[in-house]
Amino acid sequence: MYDYDLLVLGSGPSGQKAAIAAAKLGRRVGIVDRRDMIGGVCINTGTVPSKTLREAVLYLSGMSQRDLYGSSYRVKEEITVGDLAARTQHVISRQTDVIRNQLARNRVTLITGTGRFADAHTIWVNGESGHESRVTFDKAIIAAGTRPARPDSVDFDDRTIVDSDGVINLEAVPRSMVVVGAGVIGMEYASMFAALGTKVTVVERRDRMLDFCDEEVVESLKYHLRDLSVTFRFGEEVAAVEKHPTAALCVLKSGKKIVADTVMYSAGRQGQTDDLALEAAGLQADRRGRITVDADYRTAVDNIYAVGDVIGFPALASTSMEQGRIAAQHACGEPVRALNELQPIGIYTIPEISFVGKTEDQLTDSATPFEVGIARYRELARGQIVGDSYGMLKLLVSPADGRLLGVHVFGTGATEIVHIGQTVMGCGGTVDYLIDAVFNYPTLAEAYKVAALDASNKIRNIVRIEG
Ligand SMILES: Cc1cc2nc3c(=O)[nH]c(=O)nc-3n(C[C@H](O)[C@H](O)[C@H](O)COP(=O)(O)OP(=O)(O)OC[C@H]3O[C@@H](n4cnc5c(N)ncnc54)[C@H](O)[C@@H]3O)c2cc1C
């Protein structure tokens, strides 16, 4: 008899949901993680701290109210790291408490320490005191997540040269910052610091950024960030970072030099599999520390599953949770439905971006006809009330049957209101539904009706001309 029916390695979103799903099915479940990492990267260093920091920045900088009260509007003139950290620490400790409580309520045993495989049914847990305990299990789910990738050539010191973990612990708000890498995490932090008044330079090897998003939306974001004094260096690479007593000097391969108080590297992430002794269980990870799984999240070893960021794309908390739940149900022999294909993407830049479904580029590449319907927030009463003159919602609509092919939102509440479009798409709804539906007034959700009318008028015009 094993100690546990299911053992989960890692208490991030995928591990938690896996553990709770199996416990709800009556299984004896254990979950292993380090004491200071309960809730995973998500709660401690990634999603939750970064989104809380963003909220604090938005509030204290008065950024979202400047359309209404003028560009000099601030809630607090001199924003300190202490102001920002207070809110972050508060949310992290509350969320950790919620997770501990959920695990306890569901009778999931929390095993504190770092796990490593002894064989395919046994792990060693290295506890805080250095004491090792042996734990056996029938099935296991690896939910070990990722950490920031650190190029060997860069001398990180967590003060001047930091990664996305270090940036939340800076001692002061930098006056200037170089962000290396214009991916989602890099751009989220670039926009937060720009809103705080930091002079940000973004260096990106490629010619574009966020190229999986709607191009018009990305152009709007760049316009906004340039307005906050962000400089973009596309098609450029950092050759060296020199540390000097008061600042760092970034030397680009093109020969350009940039002085900055802080350099933040956001150069991808690495699976946290080094500590797991995977080979003892008959498993291995790839060069980037990731584990390969099948459609049911099962690894090459039958009784061991892997979920969340450690299996790679899309590496989001949102999808990780679902992967964890599905893997646990499969491991418990329950019937499961596959992960819904319609997954929204939320990017918490300032302003925020969210979309679901296809982009214009994807539809064009696949020769799928579409019509565009647009609503601008400034034409909505709620847009005026909240002081958002730049936001927009774009619907991509099939002219053949009015189905929604994609929904793209930029501006206030984008990551929330995208779910209306997701629901309509998921239920096979068309623009007609949005045209006929009554929306609360004044809301940003009303943008759906305006955009639906815009698309359907354009479609009607084409039909009329074609006779
Ligand atoms: C700055 C930042 C911002 C982000 N923002 C968003 C966002 O807005 N929305 C979104 O959906 N996603 C966001 N993400 C991604 C999100 O955080 C991850 O997708 C999510 O945390 C992955 O969850 P996970 O379950 O794979 O585990 P993780 O949250 O990565 O946690 C893994 C856990 O496993 C533990 N572990 C590792 N090895 C062992 C071992 N040997 N023994 C025991 N425990 C171990 C670790 O200690 C850790 O606690 C962001 C990420 C970052 C870095």
Short mmCIF file of C-alpha atoms and ligand atoms in Angstrom, two decimals:
data_model
loop_
_atom_site.label_atom_id
_atom_site.label_comp_id
_atom_site.label_asym_id
_atom_site.label_seq_id
_atom_site.Cartn_x
_atom_site.Cartn_y
_atom_site.Cartn_z
CA MET A 1 0.00 0.00 0.00
CA TYR A 2 1.38 3.39 -1.01
CA ASP A 3 1.41 6.44 1.30
CA TYR A 4 -0.69 8.38 -1.23
CA ASP A 5 -2.97 7.54 -4.15
CA LEU A 6 -1.75 10.75 -5.80
CA LEU A 7 1.31 12.82 -5.04
CA VAL A 8 1.66 16.29 -6.56
CA LEU A 9 5.06 17.96 -6.88
CA GLY A 10 4.61 21.74 -6.78
CA SER A 11 1.79 23.84 -5.31
CA GLY A 12 1.36 26.37 -8.13
CA PRO A 13 -2.02 26.71 -9.90
CA SER A 14 -1.73 23.38 -11.75
CA GLY A 15 -0.59 21.44 -8.67
CA GLN A 16 -3.29 22.91 -6.42
CA LYS A 17 -6.11 22.18 -8.84
CA ALA A 18 -4.79 18.67 -9.48
CA ALA A 19 -4.56 17.92 -5.75
CA ILE A 20 -8.03 19.26 -4.97
CA ALA A 21 -9.67 17.52 -7.95
CA ALA A 22 -8.24 14.16 -6.83
CA ALA A 23 -9.19 14.79 -3.18
CA LYS A 24 -12.76 15.57 -4.25
CA LEU A 25 -12.81 12.14 -5.89
CA GLY A 26 -11.97 10.61 -2.52
CA ARG A 27 -8.27 9.93 -3.17
CA ARG A 28 -5.52 10.24 -0.52
CA VAL A 29 -3.50 13.17 -1.84
CA GLY A 30 -0.17 14.75 -0.84
CA ILE A 31 1.33 17.92 -2.28
CA VAL A 32 5.02 18.83 -1.92
CA ASP A 33 6.51 22.32 -1.99
CA ARG A 34 8.94 24.58 -0.14
CA ARG A 35 7.42 26.48 2.78
CA ASP A 36 8.08 29.90 1.21
CA MET A 37 6.66 28.87 -2.17
CA ILE A 38 3.14 27.71 -1.28
CA GLY A 39 1.00 28.87 -4.22
CA GLY A 40 3.96 28.58 -6.57
CA VAL A 41 5.54 31.13 -8.84
CA CYS A 42 2.01 32.34 -9.50
CA ILE A 43 1.43 33.63 -5.97
CA ASN A 44 4.97 34.39 -4.83
CA THR A 45 6.98 35.83 -7.70
CA GLY A 46 4.88 35.88 -10.89
CA THR A 47 1.25 36.52 -11.67
CA VAL A 48 -0.10 37.78 -8.37
CA PRO A 49 2.78 40.07 -7.31
CA SER A 50 3.05 41.55 -10.81
CA LYS A 51 -0.69 42.15 -11.10
CA THR A 52 -0.85 43.63 -7.60
CA LEU A 53 2.08 45.88 -8.37
CA ARG A 54 0.29 47.00 -11.52
CA GLU A 55 -2.83 47.85 -9.53
CA ALA A 56 -0.77 49.82 -7.00
CA VAL A 57 1.01 51.67 -9.82
CA LEU A 58 -2.26 52.50 -11.54
CA TYR A 59 -3.79 53.79 -8.33
CA LEU A 60 -0.85 55.74 -6.89
CA SER A 61 0.32 57.23 -10.18
CA GLY A 62 -3.22 58.37 -10.98
CA MET A 63 -2.52 57.12 -14.48
CA SER A 64 -6.06 55.94 -15.28
CA GLN A 65 -7.57 59.26 -14.18
CA ARG A 66 -5.35 61.60 -16.18
CA ASP A 67 -7.73 61.83 -19.14
CA LEU A 68 -10.18 63.40 -16.70
CA TYR A 69 -8.02 65.44 -14.33
CA GLY A 70 -5.04 66.37 -16.51
CA SER A 71 -1.59 64.91 -17.14
CA SER A 72 -0.15 66.18 -13.85
CA TYR A 73 -2.71 64.26 -11.74
CA ARG A 74 -1.10 61.97 -9.12
CA VAL A 75 -2.48 60.36 -5.95
CA LYS A 76 1.00 60.40 -4.43
CA GLU A 77 3.82 62.60 -5.65
CA GLU A 78 6.81 60.47 -4.57
CA ILE A 79 5.91 56.79 -4.91
CA THR A 80 8.33 54.58 -2.98
CA VAL A 81 9.06 50.89 -3.20
CA GLY A 82 7.54 50.65 0.29
CA ASP A 83 4.19 51.93 -1.03
CA LEU A 84 4.20 49.32 -3.76
CA ALA A 85 5.52 46.43 -1.65
CA ALA A 86 2.92 46.91 1.09
CA ARG A 87 0.05 46.03 -1.21
CA THR A 88 1.93 43.15 -2.81
CA GLN A 89 2.87 41.56 0.52
CA HIS A 90 -0.69 41.92 1.78
CA VAL A 91 -2.17 40.14 -1.25
CA ILE A 92 0.49 37.39 -1.28
CA SER A 93 -0.06 36.54 2.38
CA ARG A 94 -3.87 36.53 2.00
CA GLN A 95 -3.70 34.34 -1.10
CA THR A 96 -1.26 31.92 0.54
CA ASP A 97 -3.66 31.64 3.43
CA VAL A 98 -6.57 30.94 1.07
CA ILE A 99 -4.59 28.15 -0.63
CA ARG A 100 -3.48 26.55 2.65
CA ASN A 101 -7.08 26.63 3.80
CA GLN A 102 -8.39 25.09 0.56
CA LEU A 103 -5.85 22.27 0.76
CA ALA A 104 -6.64 21.62 4.42
CA ARG A 105 -10.42 21.71 3.85
CA ASN A 106 -10.04 19.11 1.14
CA ARG A 107 -7.76 16.97 3.34
CA VAL A 108 -4.77 17.32 1.03
CA THR A 109 -1.58 16.74 3.03
CA LEU A 110 0.95 19.53 2.58
CA ILE A 111 4.46 18.07 2.67
CA THR A 112 7.07 20.80 3.16
CA GLY A 113 10.34 20.46 1.28
CA THR A 114 11.89 19.70 -2.09
CA GLY A 115 10.99 16.42 -3.76
CA ARG A 116 13.20 14.21 -5.89
CA PHE A 117 12.38 10.85 -7.42
CA ALA A 118 13.86 7.67 -5.97
CA ASP A 119 11.90 5.54 -8.46
CA ALA A 120 8.58 5.72 -10.31
CA HIS A 121 6.57 5.21 -7.08
CA THR A 122 8.84 6.87 -4.48
CA ILE A 123 10.22 10.33 -3.78
CA TRP A 124 12.64 11.68 -1.22
CA VAL A 125 11.50 14.93 0.37
CA ASN A 126 14.29 17.14 1.62
CA GLY A 127 12.75 19.12 4.47
CA GLU A 128 13.89 22.45 5.89
CA SER A 129 15.97 20.89 8.66
CA GLY A 130 17.87 18.90 6.04
CA HIS A 131 16.01 15.78 7.12
CA GLU A 132 14.99 13.50 4.24
CA SER A 133 11.77 11.53 4.29
CA ARG A 134 10.61 8.80 1.92
CA VAL A 135 7.13 9.07 0.46
CA THR A 136 5.48 6.49 -1.79
CA PHE A 137 2.63 6.98 -4.24
CA ASP A 138 0.56 5.19 -6.81
CA LYS A 139 0.33 8.10 -9.26
CA ALA A 140 2.27 11.38 -9.39
CA ILE A 141 1.74 14.72 -11.08
CA ILE A 142 4.78 16.90 -11.71
CA ALA A 143 3.77 20.57 -11.43
CA ALA A 144 7.22 22.04 -10.80
CA GLY A 145 6.85 25.16 -12.97
CA THR A 146 9.66 27.32 -14.28
CA ARG A 147 12.18 29.95 -13.20
CA PRO A 148 13.57 32.89 -15.21
CA ALA A 149 16.26 31.81 -17.68
CA ARG A 150 19.53 33.59 -16.88
CA PRO A 151 22.04 33.88 -19.74
CA ASP A 152 25.49 32.74 -18.49
CA SER A 153 27.12 35.84 -19.93
CA VAL A 154 25.14 38.16 -17.62
CA ASP A 155 26.30 38.91 -14.08
CA PHE A 156 22.96 39.10 -12.19
CA ASP A 157 23.30 40.79 -8.77
CA ASP A 158 19.59 41.25 -7.91
CA ARG A 159 20.24 44.99 -7.43
CA THR A 160 21.34 46.55 -10.70
CA ILE A 161 20.92 43.58 -13.02
CA VAL A 162 17.77 41.64 -12.23
CA ASP A 163 15.35 39.16 -13.74
CA SER A 164 11.56 39.13 -13.32
CA ASP A 165 11.91 37.59 -9.83
CA GLY A 166 14.31 40.31 -8.70
CA VAL A 167 12.40 43.23 -10.13
CA ILE A 168 9.70 42.95 -7.47
CA ASN A 169 12.33 43.36 -4.73
CA LEU A 170 14.16 46.46 -5.97
CA GLU A 171 15.25 48.83 -3.21
CA ALA A 172 14.08 51.96 -5.02
CA VAL A 173 12.03 52.92 -8.05
CA PRO A 174 14.75 53.31 -10.72
CA ARG A 175 15.02 56.57 -12.65
CA SER A 176 15.99 54.65 -15.75
CA MET A 177 15.69 51.03 -16.79
CA VAL A 178 16.62 48.81 -19.71
CA VAL A 179 14.22 45.92 -20.29
CA VAL A 180 15.84 43.16 -22.33
CA GLY A 181 13.17 41.17 -24.17
CA ALA A 182 9.80 42.51 -25.32
CA GLY A 183 7.76 39.43 -24.42
CA VAL A 184 4.67 39.54 -22.21
CA ILE A 185 6.51 39.77 -18.87
CA GLY A 186 9.03 42.31 -20.19
CA MET A 187 6.31 44.56 -21.60
CA GLU A 188 4.14 44.31 -18.48
CA TYR A 189 7.02 45.53 -16.30
CA ALA A 190 8.15 48.08 -18.90
CA SER A 191 4.72 49.70 -18.84
CA MET A 192 4.46 49.63 -15.02
CA PHE A 193 7.81 51.37 -14.55
CA ALA A 194 7.05 53.83 -17.36
CA ALA A 195 3.82 54.72 -15.53
CA LEU A 196 5.91 55.36 -12.38
CA GLY A 197 8.01 57.84 -14.34
CA THR A 198 11.03 55.57 -14.97
CA LYS A 199 12.70 56.23 -18.32
CA VAL A 200 12.46 52.80 -19.94
CA THR A 201 14.33 51.46 -22.97
CA VAL A 202 13.14 48.13 -24.38
CA VAL A 203 15.73 46.12 -26.32
CA GLU A 204 14.33 43.32 -28.46
CA ARG A 205 16.24 41.07 -30.83
CA ARG A 206 13.29 40.65 -33.19
CA ASP A 207 11.73 43.38 -35.36
CA ARG A 208 8.32 43.10 -33.72
CA MET A 209 6.88 42.42 -30.31
CA LEU A 210 3.89 40.38 -29.15
CA ASP A 211 3.44 39.17 -32.71
CA PHE A 212 0.76 36.67 -31.67
CA CYS A 213 -1.55 39.62 -30.89
CA ASP A 214 -3.58 41.83 -33.20
CA GLU A 215 -1.13 44.13 -35.00
CA GLU A 216 -3.31 47.24 -34.60
CA VAL A 217 -3.58 46.62 -30.86
CA VAL A 218 0.19 46.25 -30.52
CA GLU A 219 0.67 49.48 -32.49
CA SER A 220 -1.69 51.24 -30.04
CA LEU A 221 0.29 49.87 -27.10
CA LYS A 222 3.57 51.08 -28.59
CA TYR A 223 2.05 54.52 -29.20
CA HIS A 224 0.95 54.71 -25.56
CA LEU A 225 4.25 53.56 -24.19
CA ARG A 226 6.19 56.00 -26.38
CA ASP A 227 3.93 58.68 -24.94
CA LEU A 228 5.22 57.60 -21.50
CA SER A 229 8.81 58.09 -22.77
CA VAL A 230 9.51 54.43 -23.51
CA THR A 231 12.18 53.96 -26.21
CA PHE A 232 12.05 50.82 -28.33
CA ARG A 233 15.19 49.30 -29.81
CA PHE A 234 13.93 46.54 -32.12
CA GLY A 235 16.34 44.36 -34.06
CA GLU A 236 19.00 45.03 -31.42
CA GLU A 237 20.83 42.77 -28.97
CA VAL A 238 22.65 43.48 -25.74
CA ALA A 239 26.33 42.56 -26.17
CA ALA A 240 27.46 43.36 -22.61
CA VAL A 241 26.28 44.97 -19.39
CA GLU A 242 28.96 46.80 -17.41
CA LYS A 243 28.32 47.48 -13.73
CA HIS A 244 29.46 50.89 -12.48
CA PRO A 245 29.12 52.26 -8.91
CA THR A 246 25.91 54.18 -9.58
CA ALA A 247 24.46 52.57 -12.69
CA ALA A 248 24.88 49.98 -15.42
CA LEU A 249 26.05 50.55 -18.96
CA CYS A 250 24.36 48.42 -21.61
CA VAL A 251 26.35 48.01 -24.77
CA LEU A 252 24.32 46.86 -27.77
CA LYS A 253 25.79 44.78 -30.59
CA SER A 254 25.17 47.76 -32.89
CA GLY A 255 27.57 49.80 -30.73
CA LYS A 256 24.85 51.89 -29.02
CA LYS A 257 25.32 52.46 -25.30
CA ILE A 258 22.54 52.97 -22.75
CA VAL A 259 23.05 54.03 -19.12
CA ALA A 260 20.41 52.78 -16.68
CA ASP A 261 19.89 52.43 -12.93
CA THR A 262 18.47 48.95 -13.50
CA VAL A 263 18.67 46.35 -16.25
CA MET A 264 15.87 43.77 -16.25
CA TYR A 265 16.32 40.61 -18.25
CA SER A 266 13.17 38.92 -19.43
CA ALA A 267 14.75 36.26 -21.59
CA GLY A 268 12.35 33.32 -21.35
CA ARG A 269 11.94 30.68 -18.65
CA GLN A 270 13.53 27.35 -17.74
CA GLY A 271 11.65 24.29 -16.38
CA GLN A 272 12.46 23.58 -12.71
CA THR A 273 13.38 19.96 -13.26
CA ASP A 274 17.04 19.92 -12.16
CA ASP A 275 16.19 19.00 -8.54
CA LEU A 276 13.73 16.25 -9.45
CA ALA A 277 16.15 13.43 -10.37
CA LEU A 278 13.78 12.56 -13.21
CA GLU A 279 16.04 9.78 -14.51
CA ALA A 280 15.40 7.79 -11.31
CA ALA A 281 11.76 7.56 -12.38
CA GLY A 282 12.66 6.78 -16.01
CA LEU A 283 12.01 10.31 -17.25
CA GLN A 284 13.98 13.13 -18.80
CA ALA A 285 13.57 16.81 -19.57
CA ASP A 286 14.55 18.70 -22.70
CA ARG A 287 17.27 21.39 -22.99
CA ARG A 288 14.89 23.96 -21.49
CA GLY A 289 13.95 21.75 -18.58
CA ARG A 290 10.54 20.86 -19.99
CA ILE A 291 8.78 17.50 -19.84
CA THR A 292 6.96 15.96 -22.80
CA VAL A 293 3.40 14.72 -22.25
CA ASP A 294 0.59 13.19 -24.33
CA ALA A 295 -2.91 14.60 -24.80
CA ASP A 296 -3.88 13.37 -21.30
CA TYR A 297 -0.79 15.01 -19.71
CA ARG A 298 0.80 11.61 -19.17
CA THR A 299 4.59 11.41 -19.41
CA ALA A 300 6.59 8.55 -20.91
CA VAL A 301 6.10 6.74 -17.57
CA ASP A 302 2.52 5.52 -17.25
CA ASN A 303 1.77 6.52 -13.65
CA ILE A 304 3.42 9.96 -13.84
CA TYR A 305 1.77 13.04 -15.31
CA ALA A 306 3.13 16.59 -15.84
CA VAL A 307 1.16 19.83 -16.04
CA GLY A 308 1.56 23.61 -16.00
CA ASP A 309 4.58 25.61 -17.11
CA VAL A 310 6.91 22.62 -16.86
CA ILE A 311 5.30 21.20 -20.03
CA GLY A 312 5.74 24.48 -21.94
CA PHE A 313 3.27 26.49 -24.04
CA PRO A 314 1.07 28.36 -23.22
CA ALA A 315 2.59 28.64 -19.71
CA LEU A 316 -0.26 30.62 -18.16
CA ALA A 317 -1.80 30.27 -14.73
CA SER A 318 -5.21 30.13 -16.39
CA THR A 319 -4.44 27.09 -18.56
CA SER A 320 -2.21 25.44 -15.94
CA MET A 321 -5.16 25.13 -13.54
CA GLU A 322 -7.24 23.32 -16.16
CA GLN A 323 -4.37 21.01 -17.09
CA GLY A 324 -3.98 20.08 -13.42
CA ARG A 325 -7.68 19.31 -13.02
CA ILE A 326 -7.84 17.25 -16.22
CA ALA A 327 -4.65 15.28 -15.41
CA ALA A 328 -5.93 14.45 -11.91
CA GLN A 329 -9.25 13.24 -13.25
CA HIS A 330 -7.50 11.09 -15.82
CA ALA A 331 -5.15 9.71 -13.17
CA CYS A 332 -8.20 8.81 -11.06
CA GLY A 333 -9.83 7.01 -13.98
CA GLU A 334 -12.63 9.57 -14.29
CA PRO A 335 -14.12 10.50 -17.67
CA VAL A 336 -12.59 13.82 -18.78
CA ARG A 337 -13.20 16.38 -21.46
CA ALA A 338 -10.13 17.80 -23.24
CA LEU A 339 -8.98 21.36 -22.54
CA ASN A 340 -11.29 23.80 -24.32
CA GLU A 341 -9.57 25.10 -27.44
CA LEU A 342 -10.94 28.59 -26.97
CA GLN A 343 -8.41 30.02 -24.53
CA PRO A 344 -8.24 33.75 -23.87
CA ILE A 345 -4.92 35.55 -23.61
CA GLY A 346 -4.59 38.43 -21.15
CA ILE A 347 -1.62 40.80 -21.20
CA TYR A 348 -1.55 43.20 -18.27
CA THR A 349 0.38 46.01 -19.88
CA ILE A 350 -0.82 49.57 -19.27
CA PRO A 351 -3.23 49.71 -21.09
CA GLU A 352 -4.15 46.04 -21.03
CA ILE A 353 -4.70 43.70 -23.97
CA SER A 354 -6.86 40.63 -24.24
CA PHE A 355 -8.07 38.42 -27.05
CA VAL A 356 -9.66 35.12 -27.89
CA GLY A 357 -9.83 33.27 -31.20
CA LYS A 358 -8.00 34.20 -34.38
CA THR A 359 -6.07 37.32 -35.37
CA GLU A 360 -6.47 39.11 -38.71
CA ASP A 361 -3.04 37.79 -39.76
CA GLN A 362 -4.00 34.18 -39.03
CA LEU A 363 -7.28 34.47 -40.93
CA THR A 364 -5.53 36.11 -43.88
CA ASP A 365 -2.84 33.41 -43.92
CA SER A 366 -5.48 30.67 -43.98
CA ALA A 367 -7.52 32.55 -46.65
CA THR A 368 -10.52 32.72 -44.34
CA PRO A 369 -12.79 35.65 -45.27
CA PHE A 370 -13.66 37.96 -42.38
CA GLU A 371 -15.18 41.36 -41.69
CA VAL A 372 -14.05 43.70 -38.92
CA GLY A 373 -16.37 45.45 -36.49
CA ILE A 374 -14.85 48.09 -34.22
CA ALA A 375 -16.10 49.98 -31.17
CA ARG A 376 -14.01 52.78 -29.66
CA TYR A 377 -14.36 53.38 -25.93
CA ARG A 378 -14.43 57.14 -26.48
CA GLU A 379 -17.77 56.69 -28.28
CA LEU A 380 -19.26 54.88 -25.29
CA ALA A 381 -20.67 56.76 -22.32
CA ARG A 382 -18.80 54.43 -19.93
CA GLY A 383 -15.56 55.09 -21.81
CA GLN A 384 -16.00 58.83 -21.18
CA ILE A 385 -16.99 58.26 -17.54
CA VAL A 386 -13.89 56.19 -16.75
CA GLY A 387 -11.63 58.47 -18.77
CA ASP A 388 -10.52 55.92 -21.36
CA SER A 389 -10.31 57.62 -24.75
CA TYR A 390 -8.01 55.07 -26.38
CA GLY A 391 -9.68 51.69 -25.67
CA MET A 392 -11.24 49.66 -28.42
CA LEU A 393 -12.94 46.37 -29.09
CA LYS A 394 -12.55 44.61 -32.41
CA LEU A 395 -14.69 41.71 -33.62
CA LEU A 396 -13.60 39.51 -36.51
CA VAL A 397 -16.73 38.09 -38.06
CA SER A 398 -17.39 35.42 -40.69
CA PRO A 399 -19.39 37.11 -43.51
CA ALA A 400 -20.85 33.72 -44.44
CA ASP A 401 -22.74 33.06 -41.22
CA GLY A 402 -22.01 35.92 -38.79
CA ARG A 403 -19.99 33.73 -36.41
CA LEU A 404 -17.33 35.40 -34.29
CA LEU A 405 -13.83 34.30 -35.38
CA GLY A 406 -11.87 36.52 -33.01
CA VAL A 407 -12.33 39.14 -30.31
CA HIS A 408 -9.56 41.67 -29.56
CA VAL A 409 -9.80 44.21 -26.76
CA PHE A 410 -7.42 47.02 -25.80
CA GLY A 411 -7.93 49.31 -22.81
CA THR A 412 -9.74 49.38 -19.48
CA GLY A 413 -11.15 46.03 -18.38
CA ALA A 414 -9.95 44.24 -21.54
CA THR A 415 -9.06 41.05 -19.66
CA GLU A 416 -12.54 40.95 -18.11
CA ILE A 417 -14.79 41.89 -21.00
CA VAL A 418 -13.09 39.52 -23.44
CA HIS A 419 -15.00 36.72 -21.70
CA ILE A 420 -18.29 37.95 -23.13
CA GLY A 421 -16.93 37.30 -26.61
CA GLN A 422 -15.42 34.02 -25.47
CA THR A 423 -18.80 32.86 -24.21
CA VAL A 424 -20.61 33.86 -27.39
CA MET A 425 -17.94 32.10 -29.49
CA GLY A 426 -17.96 29.02 -27.25
CA CYS A 427 -21.73 28.70 -27.62
CA GLY A 428 -21.55 29.17 -31.42
CA GLY A 429 -23.26 32.58 -31.22
CA THR A 430 -23.25 35.14 -34.02
CA VAL A 431 -23.19 38.95 -34.32
CA ASP A 432 -26.99 38.80 -34.43
CA TYR A 433 -27.03 37.68 -30.82
CA LEU A 434 -24.91 40.69 -29.83
CA ILE A 435 -27.06 43.07 -31.90
CA ASP A 436 -30.30 41.81 -30.33
CA ALA A 437 -29.04 41.48 -26.76
CA VAL A 438 -29.80 44.29 -24.29
CA PHE A 439 -26.68 45.44 -22.42
CA ASN A 440 -26.54 47.40 -19.19
CA TYR A 441 -25.96 51.08 -19.85
CA PRO A 442 -23.50 52.70 -19.45
CA THR A 443 -20.97 49.85 -19.67
CA LEU A 444 -17.85 48.94 -21.60
CA ALA A 445 -19.60 45.68 -22.50
CA GLU A 446 -21.82 47.75 -24.75
CA ALA A 447 -18.80 47.88 -27.09
CA TYR A 448 -19.86 44.41 -28.27
CA LYS A 449 -23.14 45.72 -29.62
CA VAL A 450 -21.49 48.69 -31.34
CA ALA A 451 -18.80 46.48 -32.92
CA ALA A 452 -21.37 43.86 -33.94
CA LEU A 453 -23.48 46.54 -35.66
CA ASP A 454 -20.38 47.89 -37.40
CA ALA A 455 -19.44 44.44 -38.74
CA SER A 456 -22.95 43.55 -39.80
CA ASN A 457 -23.43 46.90 -41.62
CA LYS A 458 -20.23 46.26 -43.58
CA ILE A 459 -21.34 42.73 -44.44
CA ARG A 460 -24.76 44.01 -45.53
CA ASN A 461 -23.14 46.61 -47.81
CA ILE A 462 -21.12 43.92 -49.58
CA VAL A 463 -24.17 41.69 -49.98
CA ARG A 464 -26.16 44.64 -51.39
CA ILE A 465 -23.49 45.49 -53.98
CA GLU A 466 -23.11 41.88 -55.03
CA GLY A 467 -26.88 41.86 -55.62
C1 LIG B 1 6.09 37.89 -13.85
C2 LIG B 1 5.05 36.89 -14.28
C3 LIG B 1 3.76 37.31 -14.56
C4 LIG B 1 2.80 36.39 -14.95
N1 LIG B 1 1.54 36.83 -15.21
C5 LIG B 1 0.58 35.96 -15.57
C6 LIG B 1 -0.76 36.39 -15.80
O1 LIG B 1 -1.06 37.58 -15.69
N2 LIG B 1 -1.70 35.47 -16.11
C7 LIG B 1 -1.39 34.14 -16.23
O2 LIG B 1 -2.30 33.34 -16.53
N3 LIG B 1 -0.14 33.69 -16.02
C8 LIG B 1 0.84 34.57 -15.70
N4 LIG B 1 2.13 34.13 -15.47
C9 LIG B 1 2.41 32.69 -15.62
C10 LIG B 1 1.99 31.92 -14.38
O3 LIG B 1 2.61 32.45 -13.24
C11 LIG B 1 2.37 30.48 -14.58
O4 LIG B 1 1.77 30.02 -15.77
C12 LIG B 1 1.89 29.61 -13.43
O5 LIG B 1 2.40 30.05 -12.21
C13 LIG B 1 2.34 28.16 -13.69
O6 LIG B 1 1.82 27.37 -12.70
P1 LIG B 1 2.43 25.95 -12.34
O7 LIG B 1 1.34 25.21 -11.69
O8 LIG B 1 3.10 25.37 -13.51
O9 LIG B 1 3.50 26.19 -11.20
P2 LIG B 1 4.32 27.41 -10.65
O10 LIG B 1 3.42 28.53 -10.27
O11 LIG B 1 5.43 27.70 -11.59
O12 LIG B 1 4.89 26.78 -9.31
C14 LIG B 1 5.70 25.64 -9.34
C15 LIG B 1 5.96 25.22 -7.90
O13 LIG B 1 6.65 23.98 -7.92
C16 LIG B 1 7.56 23.98 -6.85
N5 LIG B 1 8.62 23.02 -7.09
C17 LIG B 1 9.52 23.00 -8.10
N6 LIG B 1 10.34 21.96 -7.97
C18 LIG B 1 9.97 21.31 -6.85
C19 LIG B 1 10.43 20.15 -6.19
N7 LIG B 1 11.47 19.45 -6.65
N8 LIG B 1 9.81 19.76 -5.06
C20 LIG B 1 8.74 20.46 -4.58
N9 LIG B 1 8.25 21.56 -5.17
C21 LIG B 1 8.86 21.97 -6.29
C22 LIG B 1 8.08 25.42 -6.82
O14 LIG B 1 8.62 25.73 -5.54
C23 LIG B 1 6.82 26.20 -7.12
O15 LIG B 1 6.17 26.57 -5.97
C24 LIG B 1 3.12 35.02 -15.07
C25 LIG B 1 4.42 34.59 -14.77
C26 LIG B 1 5.38 35.50 -14.39
C27 LIG B 1 6.77 35.02 -14.08
#
